Amino acid sequence: MSFNLATILRESAAAHPDKPLAHAGDRAVTYAQVDALSGRVATALRGLGLRPGDKVAVHLPNVPQFLLAYFGALKAGLVVVPLNPLLTATEIAYHLTDSDSRALITFELFTASAVDGAARAGGVATYVVSATGAPPPAGALPFDDLLAAQDTGLFHAGSAEDTAVLLYTSGTTGKPKGAELSHFQLYMNCTLAGSIFGARPDDVSVAVLPLFHVFGLSSVLNVAVRFGATLVLVPRFEPAAVLDAVEAHRCTLFLGVPTMFVALLHHPAEGRDLTSLRAALSGGASMPGEVIRAFEEKFPGVVVLEGYGLSETASTTTFNTSAQDRKVLSIGKPIWGVDTKVVDPDGTELPRGAAHVGEIVIRGHNVMKGYYKRPEDTAAALRDGWFHSGDLGYQDEDGYFFVVDRLKDLIIRGGYNVYPREVEEVLYEHPAVVEAAVIGKPDSRLGEEVIAYVTLEPGSTTTEQDLVEHCKQHLAAYKYPRGITFVDTLPKGPTGKILKRDLKP
Ligand SMILES: Nc1ncnc2c1ncn2[C@@H]1O[C@H](COP(=O)(O)OP(=O)(O)OP(=O)(O)O)[C@@H](O)[C@H]1O
């Protein structure tokens, strides 16, 4: 079957040409404009000598040019390599070289590291999106050069199985690897994810999750374009910026990671009209039950639904489909066409029930083709057709899946397994706790000891002993934290997920 993911843009642009696809500050771009301008980018990229299958790195924050670069490259049959804006020059050089990228589209604020990284990678045509109108430095060209080409209607429909996007894992374990996702996989995922939560053309979605990451790219951008909805681009997460966006554009959907929900929960919202919001979708990390309860209380009319997925699974894998069907603390059930099961280290499926914790493995149309140029890593991750997620979980008697923790975050204290998430849940239930992260600290006697890092409500007088006592009341003796450090903030990655590796003592 021949197909191109950019079909989602073409069809929505035909149906709603004059509708805003994206608001950015006080500017808006319509579907017709994004369609036409991305057509120019497609022509210009081909004009550089790039051919279908060649790679183009897109190193941009959530700005309209991201959409032009993304759909332009797709229309030309090129593979998009989204890059984290925070990468250093060395990391950019690594990603460009590893992915064989031949062009790089970057942003004025990151130009120094991007141009340096591209020079080290060698032979990478570099284009800079200007925020201030300043000309790009030597060795780079203005992004506007790509917009100077004609829109010739270029629309390369190769095989639906061709790679559309090469998504780099953040490299918590080993070097970052590029997960190859096809046009078909990304199309299926946005179609199914959007259908499940009832995405509509009149939806207005807050796009604050970074678009270079699978959650932002697939579940925010692709879903919105697939369903002809509107995005409000927010380049950097600040609770006030999100609430401003909701008020100004009557947003109906918010997608975020749990730390964003926590920040919104603790930000004053009195006097604001946020009644347009109908659903808030959480993913990327475990959502504490207490946060869901408090969020829905603070924002009446909003239902919080949690889903689960990875870069390697084109985003959505399981989902809680509605307020009626959801189970708080669960990641829901697999989406249509996706199988999920829990296995022991030998790969044997475990029975249902909370006592049977094992690794969550996934099979279906959403699972990546493999890691680019890494057959050994691909073989290790994809065994007998099942993708090994590295997440520990179980399936309950009703078929709902639960993530208990990441395999690599599991704490083994004196031979007993302690799942940090369980301890964090208890900490979140304490009224003074804003955020909590539990990790294992090397211990000569027990192997590992359980410790926690916590941020408290401003002005709170809660002591370490208070929190330890609270945990003791709700957790078995081997689980409660033996040390709690109060910090002002917890380290977070570009998506807002707490980075436990940066807390390791
Ligand atoms: N609803 C959820 N509950 C718990 N964990 C989740 C949920 N959704 C996603 N995750 C976690 O996020 C991971 C996938 O995220 P992503 O693909 O961004 O990689 P990452 O773990 O952040 O970085 P790395 O590249 O180092 O693996 C999952 O493996 C899981 O641990």
mmCIF file of N, CA, C and O in Angstrom, residues 152-206:
data_model
loop_
_atom_site.group_PDB
_atom_site.id
_atom_site.type_symbol
_atom_site.label_atom_id
_atom_site.label_comp_id
_atom_site.label_asym_id
_atom_site.label_seq_id
_atom_site.Cartn_x
_atom_site.Cartn_y
_atom_site.Cartn_z
ATOM 1 N N THR A 152 4.987 22.884 -5.271
ATOM 2 C CA THR A 152 4.685 22.181 -6.528
ATOM 3 C C THR A 152 3.704 21.035 -6.307
ATOM 4 O O THR A 152 3.487 20.221 -7.198
ATOM 5 N N GLY A 153 3.165 20.966 -5.094
ATOM 6 C CA GLY A 153 2.225 19.875 -4.810
ATOM 7 C C GLY A 153 2.934 18.550 -4.586
ATOM 8 O O GLY A 153 2.295 17.485 -4.617
ATOM 9 N N LEU A 154 4.249 18.618 -4.343
ATOM 10 C CA LEU A 154 5.016 17.392 -4.121
ATOM 11 C C LEU A 154 4.404 16.596 -2.964
ATOM 12 O O LEU A 154 4.198 17.129 -1.870
ATOM 13 N N PHE A 155 4.109 15.340 -3.221
ATOM 14 C CA PHE A 155 3.516 14.489 -2.183
ATOM 15 C C PHE A 155 3.960 13.065 -2.485
ATOM 16 O O PHE A 155 3.358 12.373 -3.300
ATOM 17 N N HIS A 156 5.054 12.661 -1.837
ATOM 18 C CA HIS A 156 5.643 11.365 -2.147
ATOM 19 C C HIS A 156 4.935 10.272 -1.358
ATOM 20 O O HIS A 156 5.064 10.199 -0.140
ATOM 21 N N ALA A 157 4.186 9.436 -2.039
ATOM 22 C CA ALA A 157 3.555 8.313 -1.341
ATOM 23 C C ALA A 157 4.346 7.053 -1.664
ATOM 24 O O ALA A 157 4.172 6.446 -2.717
ATOM 25 N N GLY A 158 5.240 6.694 -0.752
ATOM 26 C CA GLY A 158 5.988 5.449 -0.912
ATOM 27 C C GLY A 158 5.222 4.332 -0.239
ATOM 28 O O GLY A 158 3.980 4.361 -0.178
ATOM 29 N N SER A 159 5.931 3.366 0.314
ATOM 30 C CA SER A 159 5.239 2.291 1.021
ATOM 31 C C SER A 159 4.779 2.807 2.376
ATOM 32 O O SER A 159 5.489 3.578 3.031
ATOM 33 N N ALA A 160 3.609 2.352 2.814
ATOM 34 C CA ALA A 160 3.108 2.737 4.139
ATOM 35 C C ALA A 160 4.052 2.267 5.232
ATOM 36 O O ALA A 160 4.038 2.786 6.346
ATOM 37 N N GLU A 161 4.877 1.274 4.901
ATOM 38 C CA GLU A 161 5.817 0.740 5.900
ATOM 39 C C GLU A 161 7.121 1.535 5.947
ATOM 40 O O GLU A 161 7.980 1.269 6.789
ATOM 41 N N ASP A 162 7.297 2.471 5.031
ATOM 42 C CA ASP A 162 8.532 3.274 5.055
ATOM 43 C C ASP A 162 8.616 4.051 6.362
ATOM 44 O O ASP A 162 7.594 4.482 6.915
ATOM 45 N N THR A 163 9.841 4.285 6.814
ATOM 46 C CA THR A 163 10.020 5.049 8.043
ATOM 47 C C THR A 163 9.659 6.509 7.796
ATOM 48 O O THR A 163 10.115 7.118 6.831
ATOM 49 N N ALA A 164 8.830 7.044 8.688
ATOM 50 C CA ALA A 164 8.451 8.460 8.604
ATOM 51 C C ALA A 164 9.263 9.282 9.587
ATOM 52 O O ALA A 164 9.670 10.406 9.300
ATOM 53 N N VAL A 165 9.457 8.711 10.775
ATOM 54 C CA VAL A 165 10.112 9.450 11.858
ATOM 55 C C VAL A 165 11.114 8.528 12.547
ATOM 56 O O VAL A 165 10.826 7.350 12.784
ATOM 57 N N LEU A 166 12.275 9.087 12.832
ATOM 58 C CA LEU A 166 13.283 8.384 13.618
ATOM 59 C C LEU A 166 13.317 9.090 14.962
ATOM 60 O O LEU A 166 13.766 10.228 15.064
ATOM 61 N N LEU A 167 12.793 8.425 15.990
ATOM 62 C CA LEU A 167 12.654 9.074 17.304
ATOM 63 C C LEU A 167 13.736 8.575 18.234
ATOM 64 O O LEU A 167 13.784 7.378 18.532
ATOM 65 N N TYR A 168 14.541 9.479 18.709
ATOM 66 C CA TYR A 168 15.638 9.063 19.582
ATOM 67 C C TYR A 168 15.185 8.898 21.030
ATOM 68 O O TYR A 168 14.509 9.761 21.575
ATOM 69 N N THR A 169 15.562 7.766 21.619
ATOM 70 C CA THR A 169 15.320 7.567 23.045
ATOM 71 C C THR A 169 16.281 8.507 23.777
ATOM 72 O O THR A 169 17.302 8.906 23.228
ATOM 73 N N SER A 170 15.947 8.824 25.019
ATOM 74 C CA SER A 170 16.770 9.832 25.685
ATOM 75 C C SER A 170 18.075 9.265 26.208
ATOM 76 O O SER A 170 18.942 9.993 26.648
ATOM 77 N N GLY A 171 18.243 7.944 26.138
ATOM 78 C CA GLY A 171 19.532 7.371 26.481
ATOM 79 C C GLY A 171 19.778 7.191 27.969
ATOM 80 O O GLY A 171 20.898 7.315 28.429
ATOM 81 N N THR A 172 18.716 6.907 28.711
ATOM 82 C CA THR A 172 18.896 6.630 30.135
ATOM 83 C C THR A 172 19.820 5.430 30.302
ATOM 84 O O THR A 172 20.655 5.393 31.194
ATOM 85 N N THR A 173 19.639 4.460 29.443
ATOM 86 C CA THR A 173 20.525 3.298 29.474
ATOM 87 C C THR A 173 21.233 3.233 28.118
ATOM 88 O O THR A 173 20.582 3.110 27.094
ATOM 89 N N GLY A 174 22.540 3.348 28.122
ATOM 90 C CA GLY A 174 23.292 3.271 26.875
ATOM 91 C C GLY A 174 23.134 4.511 26.022
ATOM 92 O O GLY A 174 22.552 5.510 26.428
ATOM 93 N N LYS A 175 23.654 4.431 24.824
ATOM 94 C CA LYS A 175 23.614 5.563 23.891
ATOM 95 C C LYS A 175 22.190 5.768 23.376
ATOM 96 O O LYS A 175 21.452 4.804 23.230
ATOM 97 N N PRO A 176 21.822 7.014 23.068
ATOM 98 C CA PRO A 176 20.501 7.210 22.458
ATOM 99 C C PRO A 176 20.373 6.401 21.170
ATOM 100 O O PRO A 176 21.308 6.343 20.376
ATOM 101 N N LYS A 177 19.204 5.805 20.996
ATOM 102 C CA LYS A 177 18.962 4.975 19.817
ATOM 103 C C LYS A 177 17.759 5.519 19.069
ATOM 104 O O LYS A 177 16.805 5.984 19.696
ATOM 105 N N GLY A 178 17.792 5.430 17.750
ATOM 106 C CA GLY A 178 16.689 5.957 16.944
ATOM 107 C C GLY A 178 15.641 4.888 16.678
ATOM 108 O O GLY A 178 15.907 3.909 15.982
ATOM 109 N N ALA A 179 14.439 5.073 17.233
ATOM 110 C CA ALA A 179 13.345 4.119 16.990
ATOM 111 C C ALA A 179 12.680 4.487 15.658
ATOM 112 O O ALA A 179 12.264 5.633 15.467
ATOM 113 N N GLU A 180 12.608 3.511 14.759
ATOM 114 C CA GLU A 180 12.032 3.773 13.425
ATOM 115 C C GLU A 180 10.523 3.545 13.433
ATOM 116 O O GLU A 180 10.067 2.421 13.652
ATOM 117 N N LEU A 181 9.787 4.613 13.191
ATOM 118 C CA LEU A 181 8.320 4.518 13.156
ATOM 119 C C LEU A 181 7.840 4.812 11.742
ATOM 120 O O LEU A 181 8.273 5.791 11.111
ATOM 121 N N SER A 182 6.936 3.984 11.260
ATOM 122 C CA SER A 182 6.515 4.119 9.857
ATOM 123 C C SER A 182 5.327 5.060 9.710
ATOM 124 O O SER A 182 4.647 5.403 10.679
ATOM 125 N N HIS A 183 5.076 5.444 8.445
ATOM 126 C CA HIS A 183 3.907 6.278 8.137
ATOM 127 C C HIS A 183 2.634 5.601 8.652
ATOM 128 O O HIS A 183 1.771 6.224 9.252
ATOM 129 N N PHE A 184 2.520 4.294 8.411
ATOM 130 C CA PHE A 184 1.325 3.556 8.818
ATOM 131 C C PHE A 184 1.170 3.547 10.335
ATOM 132 O O PHE A 184 0.091 3.786 10.872
ATOM 133 N N GLN A 185 2.270 3.285 11.039
ATOM 134 C CA GLN A 185 2.187 3.202 12.508
ATOM 135 C C GLN A 185 1.731 4.521 13.110
ATOM 136 O O GLN A 185 0.879 4.551 13.995
ATOM 137 N N LEU A 186 2.314 5.599 12.641
ATOM 138 C CA LEU A 186 1.959 6.904 13.215
ATOM 139 C C LEU A 186 0.528 7.294 12.836
ATOM 140 O O LEU A 186 -0.200 7.896 13.633
ATOM 141 N N TYR A 187 0.121 6.913 11.632
ATOM 142 C CA TYR A 187 -1.250 7.211 11.211
ATOM 143 C C TYR A 187 -2.255 6.426 12.065
ATOM 144 O O TYR A 187 -3.238 6.976 12.571
ATOM 145 N N MET A 188 -1.974 5.151 12.231
ATOM 146 C CA MET A 188 -2.875 4.320 13.043
ATOM 147 C C MET A 188 -2.950 4.864 14.465
ATOM 148 O O MET A 188 -4.006 4.916 15.081
ATOM 149 N N ASN A 189 -1.794 5.243 14.996
ATOM 150 C CA ASN A 189 -1.779 5.642 16.403
ATOM 151 C C ASN A 189 -2.562 6.920 16.639
ATOM 152 O O ASN A 189 -3.338 7.014 17.588
ATOM 153 N N CYS A 190 -2.405 7.906 15.760
ATOM 154 C CA CYS A 190 -3.158 9.147 16.013
ATOM 155 C C CYS A 190 -4.642 8.932 15.741
ATOM 156 O O CYS A 190 -5.498 9.503 16.417
ATOM 157 N N THR A 191 -4.954 8.073 14.779
ATOM 158 C CA THR A 191 -6.355 7.797 14.470
ATOM 159 C C THR A 191 -7.032 7.110 15.653
ATOM 160 O O THR A 191 -8.118 7.511 16.101
ATOM 161 N N LEU A 192 -6.364 6.094 16.190
ATOM 162 C CA LEU A 192 -6.970 5.342 17.291
ATOM 163 C C LEU A 192 -6.981 6.157 18.579
ATOM 164 O O LEU A 192 -7.994 6.203 19.278
ATOM 165 N N ALA A 193 -5.850 6.810 18.878
ATOM 166 C CA ALA A 193 -5.788 7.568 20.138
ATOM 167 C C ALA A 193 -6.862 8.662 20.127
ATOM 168 O O ALA A 193 -7.582 8.857 21.107
ATOM 169 N N GLY A 194 -6.980 9.357 19.011
ATOM 170 C CA GLY A 194 -7.979 10.426 18.931
ATOM 171 C C GLY A 194 -9.399 9.886 19.018
ATOM 172 O O GLY A 194 -10.260 10.471 19.682
ATOM 173 N N SER A 195 -9.641 8.744 18.354
ATOM 174 C CA SER A 195 -11.001 8.174 18.387
ATOM 175 C C SER A 195 -11.380 7.788 19.807
ATOM 176 O O SER A 195 -12.516 7.981 20.234
ATOM 177 N N ILE A 196 -10.400 7.244 20.534
ATOM 178 C CA ILE A 196 -10.705 6.747 21.874
ATOM 179 C C ILE A 196 -11.203 7.859 22.785
ATOM 180 O O ILE A 196 -12.162 7.690 23.519
ATOM 181 N N PHE A 197 -10.543 9.011 22.741
ATOM 182 C CA PHE A 197 -11.039 10.046 23.649
ATOM 183 C C PHE A 197 -11.978 11.028 22.944
ATOM 184 O O PHE A 197 -12.316 12.079 23.473
ATOM 185 N N GLY A 198 -12.406 10.645 21.749
ATOM 186 C CA GLY A 198 -13.428 11.433 21.070
ATOM 187 C C GLY A 198 -12.924 12.780 20.584
ATOM 188 O O GLY A 198 -13.592 13.809 20.753
ATOM 189 N N ALA A 199 -11.718 12.789 19.956
ATOM 190 C CA ALA A 199 -11.188 14.040 19.395
ATOM 191 C C ALA A 199 -12.159 14.559 18.328
ATOM 192 O O ALA A 199 -12.756 13.786 17.585
ATOM 193 N N ARG A 200 -12.304 15.892 18.293
ATOM 194 C CA ARG A 200 -13.297 16.491 17.384
ATOM 195 C C ARG A 200 -12.669 17.686 16.676
ATOM 196 O O ARG A 200 -11.744 18.306 17.215
ATOM 197 N N PRO A 201 -13.240 18.068 15.523
ATOM 198 C CA PRO A 201 -12.696 19.243 14.822
ATOM 199 C C PRO A 201 -12.793 20.515 15.656
ATOM 200 O O PRO A 201 -11.988 21.422 15.469
ATOM 201 N N ASP A 202 -13.754 20.583 16.576
ATOM 202 C CA ASP A 202 -13.852 21.821 17.365
ATOM 203 C C ASP A 202 -12.988 21.771 18.623
ATOM 204 O O ASP A 202 -13.066 22.659 19.463
ATOM 205 N N ASP A 203 -12.136 20.757 18.731
ATOM 206 C CA ASP A 203 -11.212 20.727 19.871
ATOM 207 C C ASP A 203 -10.108 21.764 19.693
ATOM 208 O O ASP A 203 -9.626 22.004 18.576
ATOM 209 N N VAL A 204 -9.733 22.341 20.805
ATOM 210 C CA VAL A 204 -8.582 23.240 20.842
ATOM 211 C C VAL A 204 -7.671 22.669 21.918
ATOM 212 O O VAL A 204 -8.072 22.535 23.077
ATOM 213 N N SER A 205 -6.471 22.283 21.519
ATOM 214 C CA SER A 205 -5.619 21.497 22.404
ATOM 215 C C SER A 205 -4.370 22.294 22.783
ATOM 216 O O SER A 205 -3.732 22.901 21.927
ATOM 217 N N VAL A 206 -4.055 22.281 24.074
ATOM 218 C CA VAL A 206 -2.855 22.977 24.536
ATOM 219 C C VAL A 206 -1.638 22.132 24.131
ATOM 220 O O VAL A 206 -1.505 20.998 24.588
#
